[in-house]
């Protein structure tokens, strides 16, 4: 069983960048599919980026494509979400999630696929 802990959130101005980290313990992330989700107050949870099992493919929601990058450092057993050109509408609690089950890019942004979740980190984009 894997445990996930996010970090790196904060308050930034529009146009800024942040890098979120999702540190895993208890198991290697190599065989897991990993995704980042976000939820803003009053809104549904939204999948924004995912990395399929063994890191074979990445996929992004239209709302973040070209601005966010998901990556993995196998040596540190950590997954990152690099967020560039942040906008006020990116304000949300960001959570990482993982599953050992095979996932493809067609469904990797669906929350029901994931078994393990971190506690989340707040990102606020405001002038």
PDB file of N, CA and C in Angstrom, residues 13-117:
ATOM      1  N   UNK A  13       1.094  35.172  -7.690  1.00  0.00           N
ATOM      2  CA  UNK A  13       0.423  36.117  -8.574  1.00  0.00           C
ATOM      3  C   UNK A  13       0.147  35.486  -9.932  1.00  0.00           C
ATOM      4  N   UNK A  14      -0.835  35.988 -10.641  1.00  0.00           N
ATOM      5  CA  UNK A  14      -1.084  35.479 -12.002  1.00  0.00           C
ATOM      6  C   UNK A  14       0.167  35.578 -12.864  1.00  0.00           C
ATOM      7  N   UNK A  15       0.389  34.550 -13.671  1.00  0.00           N
ATOM      8  CA  UNK A  15       1.570  34.497 -14.517  1.00  0.00           C
ATOM      9  C   UNK A  15       2.759  33.804 -13.873  1.00  0.00           C
ATOM     10  N   UNK A  16       2.665  33.516 -12.598  1.00  0.00           N
ATOM     11  CA  UNK A  16       3.760  32.869 -11.876  1.00  0.00           C
ATOM     12  C   UNK A  16       3.765  31.359 -12.115  1.00  0.00           C
ATOM     13  N   UNK A  17       4.790  30.718 -11.538  1.00  0.00           N
ATOM     14  CA  UNK A  17       4.937  29.265 -11.628  1.00  0.00           C
ATOM     15  C   UNK A  17       5.035  28.656 -10.244  1.00  0.00           C
ATOM     16  N   UNK A  18       4.619  27.408 -10.154  1.00  0.00           N
ATOM     17  CA  UNK A  18       4.774  26.612  -8.944  1.00  0.00           C
ATOM     18  C   UNK A  18       5.081  25.187  -9.345  1.00  0.00           C
ATOM     19  N   UNK A  19       5.765  24.481  -8.468  1.00  0.00           N
ATOM     20  CA  UNK A  19       5.960  23.053  -8.672  1.00  0.00           C
ATOM     21  C   UNK A  19       5.437  22.313  -7.448  1.00  0.00           C
ATOM     22  N   UNK A  20       4.440  21.497  -7.666  1.00  0.00           N
ATOM     23  CA  UNK A  20       3.900  20.657  -6.606  1.00  0.00           C
ATOM     24  C   UNK A  20       4.625  19.323  -6.595  1.00  0.00           C
ATOM     25  N   UNK A  21       4.781  18.768  -5.394  1.00  0.00           N
ATOM     26  CA  UNK A  21       5.415  17.465  -5.235  1.00  0.00           C
ATOM     27  C   UNK A  21       4.435  16.498  -4.602  1.00  0.00           C
ATOM     28  N   UNK A  22       4.544  15.258  -5.002  1.00  0.00           N
ATOM     29  CA  UNK A  22       3.750  14.165  -4.429  1.00  0.00           C
ATOM     30  C   UNK A  22       4.743  13.068  -4.062  1.00  0.00           C
ATOM     31  N   UNK A  23       5.100  13.016  -2.791  1.00  0.00           N
ATOM     32  CA  UNK A  23       6.082  12.046  -2.318  1.00  0.00           C
ATOM     33  C   UNK A  23       5.388  10.771  -1.871  1.00  0.00           C
ATOM     34  N   UNK A  24       5.896   9.658  -2.352  1.00  0.00           N
ATOM     35  CA  UNK A  24       5.290   8.367  -2.042  1.00  0.00           C
ATOM     36  C   UNK A  24       6.161   7.573  -1.078  1.00  0.00           C
ATOM     37  N   UNK A  25       5.518   6.796  -0.216  1.00  0.00           N
ATOM     38  CA  UNK A  25       6.205   5.864   0.663  1.00  0.00           C
ATOM     39  C   UNK A  25       5.393   4.587   0.727  1.00  0.00           C
ATOM     40  N   UNK A  26       6.061   3.514   1.088  1.00  0.00           N
ATOM     41  CA  UNK A  26       5.377   2.236   1.219  1.00  0.00           C
ATOM     42  C   UNK A  26       5.461   1.348  -0.003  1.00  0.00           C
ATOM     43  N   UNK A  27       5.750   1.913  -1.141  1.00  0.00           N
ATOM     44  CA  UNK A  27       5.867   1.142  -2.377  1.00  0.00           C
ATOM     45  C   UNK A  27       6.477   2.042  -3.441  1.00  0.00           C
ATOM     46  N   UNK A  28       7.062   1.397  -4.457  1.00  0.00           N
ATOM     47  CA  UNK A  28       7.600   2.159  -5.587  1.00  0.00           C
ATOM     48  C   UNK A  28       6.472   2.589  -6.504  1.00  0.00           C
ATOM     49  N   UNK A  29       6.574   3.823  -7.014  1.00  0.00           N
ATOM     50  CA  UNK A  29       5.539   4.333  -7.909  1.00  0.00           C
ATOM     51  C   UNK A  29       5.679   3.831  -9.345  1.00  0.00           C
ATOM     52  N   UNK A  30       6.705   3.117  -9.654  1.00  0.00           N
ATOM     53  CA  UNK A  30       6.997   2.772 -11.047  1.00  0.00           C
ATOM     54  C   UNK A  30       5.809   2.112 -11.741  1.00  0.00           C
ATOM     55  N   UNK A  31       5.141   1.170 -11.068  1.00  0.00           N
ATOM     56  CA  UNK A  31       4.063   0.431 -11.717  1.00  0.00           C
ATOM     57  C   UNK A  31       2.705   1.092 -11.547  1.00  0.00           C
ATOM     58  N   UNK A  32       2.679   2.230 -10.879  1.00  0.00           N
ATOM     59  CA  UNK A  32       1.425   2.906 -10.622  1.00  0.00           C
ATOM     60  C   UNK A  32       1.117   3.931 -11.711  1.00  0.00           C
ATOM     61  N   UNK A  33      -0.156   4.128 -11.950  1.00  0.00           N
ATOM     62  CA  UNK A  33      -0.607   5.308 -12.676  1.00  0.00           C
ATOM     63  C   UNK A  33      -0.831   6.408 -11.643  1.00  0.00           C
ATOM     64  N   UNK A  34      -0.425   7.616 -11.984  1.00  0.00           N
ATOM     65  CA  UNK A  34      -0.500   8.744 -11.061  1.00  0.00           C
ATOM     66  C   UNK A  34      -1.274   9.873 -11.725  1.00  0.00           C
ATOM     67  N   UNK A  35      -2.077  10.556 -10.942  1.00  0.00           N
ATOM     68  CA  UNK A  35      -2.807  11.703 -11.488  1.00  0.00           C
ATOM     69  C   UNK A  35      -2.862  12.823 -10.466  1.00  0.00           C
ATOM     70  N   UNK A  36      -2.988  14.021 -10.979  1.00  0.00           N
ATOM     71  CA  UNK A  36      -3.242  15.198 -10.152  1.00  0.00           C
ATOM     72  C   UNK A  36      -4.670  15.664 -10.406  1.00  0.00           C
ATOM     73  N   UNK A  37      -5.369  15.901  -9.313  1.00  0.00           N
ATOM     74  CA  UNK A  37      -6.730  16.426  -9.363  1.00  0.00           C
ATOM     75  C   UNK A  37      -6.756  17.749  -8.605  1.00  0.00           C
ATOM     76  N   UNK A  38      -7.749  18.545  -8.898  1.00  0.00           N
ATOM     77  CA  UNK A  38      -7.943  19.776  -8.143  1.00  0.00           C
ATOM     78  C   UNK A  38      -9.424  19.988  -7.882  1.00  0.00           C
ATOM     79  N   UNK A  39      -9.699  20.705  -6.807  1.00  0.00           N
ATOM     80  CA  UNK A  39     -11.087  21.032  -6.474  1.00  0.00           C
ATOM     81  C   UNK A  39     -11.140  22.428  -5.886  1.00  0.00           C
ATOM     82  N   UNK A  40     -11.894  23.273  -6.535  1.00  0.00           N
ATOM     83  CA  UNK A  40     -12.115  24.630  -6.059  1.00  0.00           C
ATOM     84  C   UNK A  40     -13.420  24.670  -5.277  1.00  0.00           C
ATOM     85  N   UNK A  41     -13.578  25.632  -4.375  1.00  0.00           N
ATOM     86  CA  UNK A  41     -14.814  25.722  -3.585  1.00  0.00           C
ATOM     87  C   UNK A  41     -16.044  25.812  -4.479  1.00  0.00           C
ATOM     88  N   UNK A  42     -17.016  24.958  -4.189  1.00  0.00           N
ATOM     89  CA  UNK A  42     -18.259  24.988  -4.947  1.00  0.00           C
ATOM     90  C   UNK A  42     -18.203  24.326  -6.298  1.00  0.00           C
ATOM     91  N   UNK A  43     -17.053  23.734  -6.635  1.00  0.00           N
ATOM     92  CA  UNK A  43     -16.904  23.095  -7.946  1.00  0.00           C
ATOM     93  C   UNK A  43     -16.585  21.618  -7.784  1.00  0.00           C
ATOM     94  N   UNK A  44     -16.828  20.870  -8.853  1.00  0.00           N
ATOM     95  CA  UNK A  44     -16.515  19.446  -8.835  1.00  0.00           C
ATOM     96  C   UNK A  44     -15.007  19.228  -8.967  1.00  0.00           C
ATOM     97  N   UNK A  45     -14.569  18.087  -8.476  1.00  0.00           N
ATOM     98  CA  UNK A  45     -13.164  17.721  -8.617  1.00  0.00           C
ATOM     99  C   UNK A  45     -12.841  17.517 -10.096  1.00  0.00           C
ATOM    100  N   UNK A  46     -11.690  18.014 -10.483  1.00  0.00           N
ATOM    101  CA  UNK A  46     -11.273  17.967 -11.890  1.00  0.00           C
ATOM    102  C   UNK A  46      -9.911  17.325 -12.000  1.00  0.00           C
ATOM    103  N   UNK A  47      -9.790  16.337 -12.860  1.00  0.00           N
ATOM    104  CA  UNK A  47      -8.494  15.754 -13.164  1.00  0.00           C
ATOM    105  C   UNK A  47      -7.753  16.655 -14.121  1.00  0.00           C
ATOM    106  N   UNK A  48      -6.489  16.990 -13.812  1.00  0.00           N
ATOM    107  CA  UNK A  48      -5.758  17.914 -14.669  1.00  0.00           C
ATOM    108  C   UNK A  48      -4.569  17.280 -15.379  1.00  0.00           C
ATOM    109  N   UNK A  49      -3.937  16.283 -14.780  1.00  0.00           N
ATOM    110  CA  UNK A  49      -2.759  15.685 -15.422  1.00  0.00           C
ATOM    111  C   UNK A  49      -2.590  14.263 -14.918  1.00  0.00           C
ATOM    112  N   UNK A  50      -2.129  13.384 -15.804  1.00  0.00           N
ATOM    113  CA  UNK A  50      -1.898  12.007 -15.374  1.00  0.00           C
ATOM    114  C   UNK A  50      -0.703  11.402 -16.082  1.00  0.00           C
ATOM    115  N   UNK A  51      -0.143  10.423 -15.424  1.00  0.00           N
ATOM    116  CA  UNK A  51       1.008   9.682 -15.913  1.00  0.00           C
ATOM    117  C   UNK A  51       0.605   8.214 -15.843  1.00  0.00           C
ATOM    118  N   UNK A  52       0.545   7.542 -16.990  1.00  0.00           N
ATOM    119  CA  UNK A  52       0.083   6.155 -16.968  1.00  0.00           C
ATOM    120  C   UNK A  52       1.149   5.238 -16.378  1.00  0.00           C
ATOM    121  N   UNK A  53       0.767   3.994 -16.133  1.00  0.00           N
ATOM    122  CA  UNK A  53       1.632   3.016 -15.498  1.00  0.00           C
ATOM    123  C   UNK A  53       2.989   2.939 -16.210  1.00  0.00           C
ATOM    124  N   UNK A  54       4.021   2.836 -15.419  1.00  0.00           N
ATOM    125  CA  UNK A  54       5.413   2.776 -15.890  1.00  0.00           C
ATOM    126  C   UNK A  54       5.827   4.082 -16.576  1.00  0.00           C
ATOM    127  N   UNK A  55       5.015   5.108 -16.441  1.00  0.00           N
ATOM    128  CA  UNK A  55       5.363   6.403 -17.012  1.00  0.00           C
ATOM    129  C   UNK A  55       5.350   6.435 -18.521  1.00  0.00           C
ATOM    130  N   UNK A  56       4.551   5.578 -19.139  1.00  0.00           N
ATOM    131  CA  UNK A  56       4.592   5.470 -20.590  1.00  0.00           C
ATOM    132  C   UNK A  56       3.965   6.669 -21.296  1.00  0.00           C
ATOM    133  N   UNK A  57       2.902   7.232 -20.714  1.00  0.00           N
ATOM    134  CA  UNK A  57       2.177   8.303 -21.384  1.00  0.00           C
ATOM    135  C   UNK A  57       1.747   9.355 -20.378  1.00  0.00           C
ATOM    136  N   UNK A  58       1.599  10.575 -20.863  1.00  0.00           N
ATOM    137  CA  UNK A  58       1.018  11.647 -20.072  1.00  0.00           C
ATOM    138  C   UNK A  58      -0.228  12.165 -20.769  1.00  0.00           C
ATOM    139  N   UNK A  59      -1.093  12.770 -19.976  1.00  0.00           N
ATOM    140  CA  UNK A  59      -2.330  13.315 -20.542  1.00  0.00           C
ATOM    141  C   UNK A  59      -2.759  14.488 -19.681  1.00  0.00           C
ATOM    142  N   UNK A  60      -3.328  15.507 -20.338  1.00  0.00           N
ATOM    143  CA  UNK A  60      -3.702  16.729 -19.631  1.00  0.00           C
ATOM    144  C   UNK A  60      -5.118  17.147 -19.991  1.00  0.00           C
ATOM    145  N   UNK A  61      -5.766  17.800 -19.057  1.00  0.00           N
ATOM    146  CA  UNK A  61      -7.062  18.384 -19.367  1.00  0.00           C
ATOM    147  C   UNK A  61      -6.850  19.601 -20.268  1.00  0.00           C
ATOM    148  N   UNK A  62      -7.860  19.956 -21.007  1.00  0.00           N
ATOM    149  CA  UNK A  62      -7.759  21.104 -21.900  1.00  0.00           C
ATOM    150  C   UNK A  62      -7.477  22.392 -21.135  1.00  0.00           C
ATOM    151  N   UNK A  63      -7.938  22.462 -19.907  1.00  0.00           N
ATOM    152  CA  UNK A  63      -7.793  23.693 -19.124  1.00  0.00           C
ATOM    153  C   UNK A  63      -6.346  23.980 -18.728  1.00  0.00           C
ATOM    154  N   UNK A  64      -5.486  22.954 -18.745  1.00  0.00           N
ATOM    155  CA  UNK A  64      -4.097  23.163 -18.315  1.00  0.00           C
ATOM    156  C   UNK A  64      -3.082  22.782 -19.388  1.00  0.00           C
ATOM    157  N   UNK A  65      -3.532  22.217 -20.482  1.00  0.00           N
ATOM    158  CA  UNK A  65      -2.619  21.744 -21.521  1.00  0.00           C
ATOM    159  C   UNK A  65      -1.734  22.894 -22.007  1.00  0.00           C
ATOM    160  N   UNK A  66      -0.445  22.633 -22.081  1.00  0.00           N
ATOM    161  CA  UNK A  66       0.508  23.650 -22.499  1.00  0.00           C
ATOM    162  C   UNK A  66       1.050  24.492 -21.360  1.00  0.00           C
ATOM    163  N   UNK A  67       0.431  24.399 -20.183  1.00  0.00           N
ATOM    164  CA  UNK A  67       0.889  25.176 -19.016  1.00  0.00           C
ATOM    165  C   UNK A  67       1.395  24.278 -17.886  1.00  0.00           C
ATOM    166  N   UNK A  68       0.821  23.093 -17.740  1.00  0.00           N
ATOM    167  CA  UNK A  68       1.194  22.169 -16.665  1.00  0.00           C
ATOM    168  C   UNK A  68       1.976  20.994 -17.243  1.00  0.00           C
ATOM    169  N   UNK A  69       2.915  20.479 -16.428  1.00  0.00           N
ATOM    170  CA  UNK A  69       3.701  19.316 -16.830  1.00  0.00           C
ATOM    171  C   UNK A  69       3.806  18.354 -15.665  1.00  0.00           C
ATOM    172  N   UNK A  70       3.431  17.109 -15.894  1.00  0.00           N
ATOM    173  CA  UNK A  70       3.573  16.072 -14.883  1.00  0.00           C
ATOM    174  C   UNK A  70       4.831  15.273 -15.184  1.00  0.00           C
ATOM    175  N   UNK A  71       5.573  14.940 -14.124  1.00  0.00           N
ATOM    176  CA  UNK A  71       6.800  14.176 -14.310  1.00  0.00           C
ATOM    177  C   UNK A  71       7.066  13.357 -13.065  1.00  0.00           C
ATOM    178  N   UNK A  72       8.006  12.431 -13.195  1.00  0.00           N
ATOM    179  CA  UNK A  72       8.322  11.552 -12.068  1.00  0.00           C
ATOM    180  C   UNK A  72       9.822  11.452 -11.912  1.00  0.00           C
ATOM    181  N   UNK A  73      10.262  11.486 -10.673  1.00  0.00           N
ATOM    182  CA  UNK A  73      11.656  11.215 -10.331  1.00  0.00           C
ATOM    183  C   UNK A  73      11.693   9.854  -9.657  1.00  0.00           C
ATOM    184  N   UNK A  74      12.122   8.850 -10.404  1.00  0.00           N
ATOM    185  CA  UNK A  74      12.104   7.487  -9.861  1.00  0.00           C
ATOM    186  C   UNK A  74      13.027   7.340  -8.661  1.00  0.00           C
ATOM    187  N   UNK A  75      14.143   8.036  -8.690  1.00  0.00           N
ATOM    188  CA  UNK A  75      15.086   7.925  -7.590  1.00  0.00           C
ATOM    189  C   UNK A  75      14.521   8.435  -6.281  1.00  0.00           C
ATOM    190  N   UNK A  76      13.668   9.445  -6.362  1.00  0.00           N
ATOM    191  CA  UNK A  76      13.087  10.019  -5.156  1.00  0.00           C
ATOM    192  C   UNK A  76      11.671   9.508  -4.914  1.00  0.00           C
ATOM    193  N   UNK A  77      11.172   8.661  -5.818  1.00  0.00           N
ATOM    194  CA  UNK A  77       9.816   8.123  -5.670  1.00  0.00           C
ATOM    195  C   UNK A  77       8.808   9.251  -5.490  1.00  0.00           C
ATOM    196  N   UNK A  78       8.953  10.253  -6.327  1.00  0.00           N
ATOM    197  CA  UNK A  78       8.133  11.458  -6.225  1.00  0.00           C
ATOM    198  C   UNK A  78       7.604  11.838  -7.602  1.00  0.00           C
ATOM    199  N   UNK A  79       6.384  12.314  -7.627  1.00  0.00           N
ATOM    200  CA  UNK A  79       5.778  12.831  -8.856  1.00  0.00           C
ATOM    201  C   UNK A  79       5.590  14.328  -8.682  1.00  0.00           C
ATOM    202  N   UNK A  80       5.850  15.062  -9.765  1.00  0.00           N
ATOM    203  CA  UNK A  80       5.759  16.508  -9.711  1.00  0.00           C
ATOM    204  C   UNK A  80       4.680  17.019 -10.659  1.00  0.00           C
ATOM    205  N   UNK A  81       4.175  18.194 -10.327  1.00  0.00           N
ATOM    206  CA  UNK A  81       3.303  18.920 -11.245  1.00  0.00           C
ATOM    207  C   UNK A  81       3.867  20.329 -11.360  1.00  0.00           C
ATOM    208  N   UNK A  82       4.488  20.597 -12.501  1.00  0.00           N
ATOM    209  CA  UNK A  82       5.007  21.917 -12.775  1.00  0.00           C
ATOM    210  C   UNK A  82       3.873  22.737 -13.377  1.00  0.00           C
ATOM    211  N   UNK A  83       3.591  23.901 -12.792  1.00  0.00           N
ATOM    212  CA  UNK A  83       2.487  24.746 -13.241  1.00  0.00           C
ATOM    213  C   UNK A  83       3.044  26.109 -13.633  1.00  0.00           C
ATOM    214  N   UNK A  84       2.930  26.437 -14.891  1.00  0.00           N
ATOM    215  CA  UNK A  84       3.412  27.711 -15.416  1.00  0.00           C
ATOM    216  C   UNK A  84       2.247  28.589 -15.835  1.00  0.00           C
ATOM    217  N   UNK A  85       2.518  29.889 -15.922  1.00  0.00           N
ATOM    218  CA  UNK A  85       1.508  30.853 -16.355  1.00  0.00           C
ATOM    219  C   UNK A  85       0.192  30.656 -15.599  1.00  0.00           C
ATOM    220  N   UNK A  86       0.298  30.630 -14.293  1.00  0.00           N
ATOM    221  CA  UNK A  86      -0.873  30.362 -13.474  1.00  0.00           C
ATOM    222  C   UNK A  86      -1.914  31.463 -13.606  1.00  0.00           C
ATOM    223  N   UNK A  87      -3.165  31.060 -13.542  1.00  0.00           N
ATOM    224  CA  UNK A  87      -4.297  31.962 -13.675  1.00  0.00           C
ATOM    225  C   UNK A  87      -5.160  31.903 -12.414  1.00  0.00           C
ATOM    226  N   UNK A  88      -5.937  32.934 -12.130  1.00  0.00           N
ATOM    227  CA  UNK A  88      -6.808  32.882 -10.944  1.00  0.00           C
ATOM    228  C   UNK A  88      -7.721  31.657 -10.938  1.00  0.00           C
ATOM    229  N   UNK A  89      -8.148  31.210 -12.097  1.00  0.00           N
ATOM    230  CA  UNK A  89      -9.031  30.039 -12.159  1.00  0.00           C
ATOM    231  C   UNK A  89      -8.322  28.723 -11.836  1.00  0.00           C
ATOM    232  N   UNK A  90      -6.997  28.769 -11.663  1.00  0.00           N
ATOM    233  CA  UNK A  90      -6.259  27.583 -11.217  1.00  0.00           C
ATOM    234  C   UNK A  90      -6.306  27.433  -9.697  1.00  0.00           C
ATOM    235  N   UNK A  91      -6.863  28.397  -9.005  1.00  0.00           N
ATOM    236  CA  UNK A  91      -6.969  28.330  -7.549  1.00  0.00           C
ATOM    237  C   UNK A  91      -7.811  27.126  -7.132  1.00  0.00           C
ATOM    238  N   UNK A  92      -7.233  26.278  -6.276  1.00  0.00           N
ATOM    239  CA  UNK A  92      -7.910  25.051  -5.856  1.00  0.00           C
ATOM    240  C   UNK A  92      -7.011  24.304  -4.875  1.00  0.00           C
ATOM    241  N   UNK A  93      -7.581  23.275  -4.271  1.00  0.00           N
ATOM    242  CA  UNK A  93      -6.784  22.293  -3.536  1.00  0.00           C
ATOM    243  C   UNK A  93      -6.365  21.213  -4.530  1.00  0.00           C
ATOM    244  N   UNK A  94      -5.072  20.984  -4.618  1.00  0.00           N
ATOM    245  CA  UNK A  94      -4.532  20.002  -5.558  1.00  0.00           C
ATOM    246  C   UNK A  94      -4.143  18.730  -4.789  1.00  0.00           C
ATOM    247  N   UNK A  95      -4.586  17.589  -5.325  1.00  0.00           N
ATOM    248  CA  UNK A  95      -4.303  16.303  -4.701  1.00  0.00           C
ATOM    249  C   UNK A  95      -3.714  15.352  -5.731  1.00  0.00           C
ATOM    250  N   UNK A  96      -2.789  14.520  -5.278  1.00  0.00           N
ATOM    251  CA  UNK A  96      -2.295  13.469  -6.163  1.00  0.00           C
ATOM    252  C   UNK A  96      -2.947  12.148  -5.781  1.00  0.00           C
ATOM    253  N   UNK A  97      -2.990  11.246  -6.747  1.00  0.00           N
ATOM    254  CA  UNK A  97      -3.642   9.964  -6.550  1.00  0.00           C
ATOM    255  C   UNK A  97      -2.872   8.896  -7.316  1.00  0.00           C
ATOM    256  N   UNK A  98      -3.101   7.646  -6.928  1.00  0.00           N
ATOM    257  CA  UNK A  98      -2.358   6.555  -7.539  1.00  0.00           C
ATOM    258  C   UNK A  98      -3.191   5.292  -7.575  1.00  0.00           C
ATOM    259  N   UNK A  99      -2.882   4.443  -8.553  1.00  0.00           N
ATOM    260  CA  UNK A  99      -3.485   3.122  -8.636  1.00  0.00           C
ATOM    261  C   UNK A  99      -2.518   2.180  -9.314  1.00  0.00           C
ATOM    262  N   UNK A 100      -2.570   0.908  -8.915  1.00  0.00           N
ATOM    263  CA  UNK A 100      -1.727  -0.107  -9.546  1.00  0.00           C
ATOM    264  C   UNK A 100      -2.390  -0.703 -10.785  1.00  0.00           C
ATOM    265  N   UNK A 101      -3.669  -0.474 -10.924  1.00  0.00           N
ATOM    266  CA  UNK A 101      -4.380  -1.067 -12.040  1.00  0.00           C
ATOM    267  C   UNK A 101      -4.030  -0.348 -13.338  1.00  0.00           C
ATOM    268  N   UNK A 102      -3.970  -1.079 -14.450  1.00  0.00           N
ATOM    269  CA  UNK A 102      -3.625  -0.455 -15.733  1.00  0.00           C
ATOM    270  C   UNK A 102      -4.651   0.584 -16.144  1.00  0.00           C
ATOM    271  N   UNK A 103      -4.161   1.738 -16.529  1.00  0.00           N
ATOM    272  CA  UNK A 103      -5.025   2.827 -16.973  1.00  0.00           C
ATOM    273  C   UNK A 103      -4.482   3.378 -18.278  1.00  0.00           C
ATOM    274  N   UNK A 104      -5.365   3.706 -19.191  1.00  0.00           N
ATOM    275  CA  UNK A 104      -4.907   4.348 -20.410  1.00  0.00           C
ATOM    276  C   UNK A 104      -5.280   5.826 -20.392  1.00  0.00           C
ATOM    277  N   UNK A 105      -4.814   6.540 -21.396  1.00  0.00           N
ATOM    278  CA  UNK A 105      -5.005   7.987 -21.396  1.00  0.00           C
ATOM    279  C   UNK A 105      -6.478   8.377 -21.560  1.00  0.00           C
ATOM    280  N   UNK A 106      -7.311   7.463 -22.040  1.00  0.00           N
ATOM    281  CA  UNK A 106      -8.718   7.793 -22.215  1.00  0.00           C
ATOM    282  C   UNK A 106      -9.435   7.955 -20.889  1.00  0.00           C
ATOM    283  N   UNK A 107      -8.947   7.285 -19.857  1.00  0.00           N
ATOM    284  CA  UNK A 107      -9.657   7.304 -18.568  1.00  0.00           C
ATOM    285  C   UNK A 107      -8.791   7.748 -17.410  1.00  0.00           C
ATOM    286  N   UNK A 108      -7.584   8.185 -17.678  1.00  0.00           N
ATOM    287  CA  UNK A 108      -6.663   8.425 -16.559  1.00  0.00           C
ATOM    288  C   UNK A 108      -6.985   9.689 -15.777  1.00  0.00           C
ATOM    289  N   UNK A 109      -7.904  10.517 -16.236  1.00  0.00           N
ATOM    290  CA  UNK A 109      -8.313  11.689 -15.473  1.00  0.00           C
ATOM    291  C   UNK A 109      -9.644  11.482 -14.755  1.00  0.00           C
ATOM    292  N   UNK A 110     -10.073  10.229 -14.658  1.00  0.00           N
ATOM    293  CA  UNK A 110     -11.302   9.910 -13.953  1.00  0.00           C
ATOM    294  C   UNK A 110     -10.973   9.471 -12.535  1.00  0.00           C
ATOM    295  N   UNK A 111     -11.530  10.156 -11.546  1.00  0.00           N
ATOM    296  CA  UNK A 111     -11.168   9.915 -10.150  1.00  0.00           C
ATOM    297  C   UNK A 111     -11.506   8.511  -9.686  1.00  0.00           C
ATOM    298  N   UNK A 112     -12.558   7.910 -10.236  1.00  0.00           N
ATOM    299  CA  UNK A 112     -12.982   6.591  -9.753  1.00  0.00           C
ATOM    300  C   UNK A 112     -11.926   5.515 -10.005  1.00  0.00           C
ATOM    301  N   UNK A 113     -10.941   5.798 -10.860  1.00  0.00           N
ATOM    302  CA  UNK A 113      -9.900   4.814 -11.158  1.00  0.00           C
ATOM    303  C   UNK A 113      -8.862   4.684 -10.052  1.00  0.00           C
ATOM    304  N   UNK A 114      -8.808   5.644  -9.129  1.00  0.00           N
ATOM    305  CA  UNK A 114      -7.681   5.747  -8.213  1.00  0.00           C
ATOM    306  C   UNK A 114      -8.032   5.275  -6.803  1.00  0.00           C
ATOM    307  N   UNK A 115      -7.080   4.568  -6.210  1.00  0.00           N
ATOM    308  CA  UNK A 115      -7.284   3.955  -4.900  1.00  0.00           C
ATOM    309  C   UNK A 115      -6.621   4.720  -3.767  1.00  0.00           C
ATOM    310  N   UNK A 116      -5.555   5.422  -4.061  1.00  0.00           N
ATOM    311  CA  UNK A 116      -4.767   6.080  -3.020  1.00  0.00           C
ATOM    312  C   UNK A 116      -4.735   7.584  -3.296  1.00  0.00           C
ATOM    313  N   UNK A 117      -4.910   8.333  -2.224  1.00  0.00           N
ATOM    314  CA  UNK A 117      -4.989   9.796  -2.346  1.00  0.00           C
ATOM    315  C   UNK A 117      -4.151  10.465  -1.257  1.00  0.00           C
TER     316      UNK A 117
END
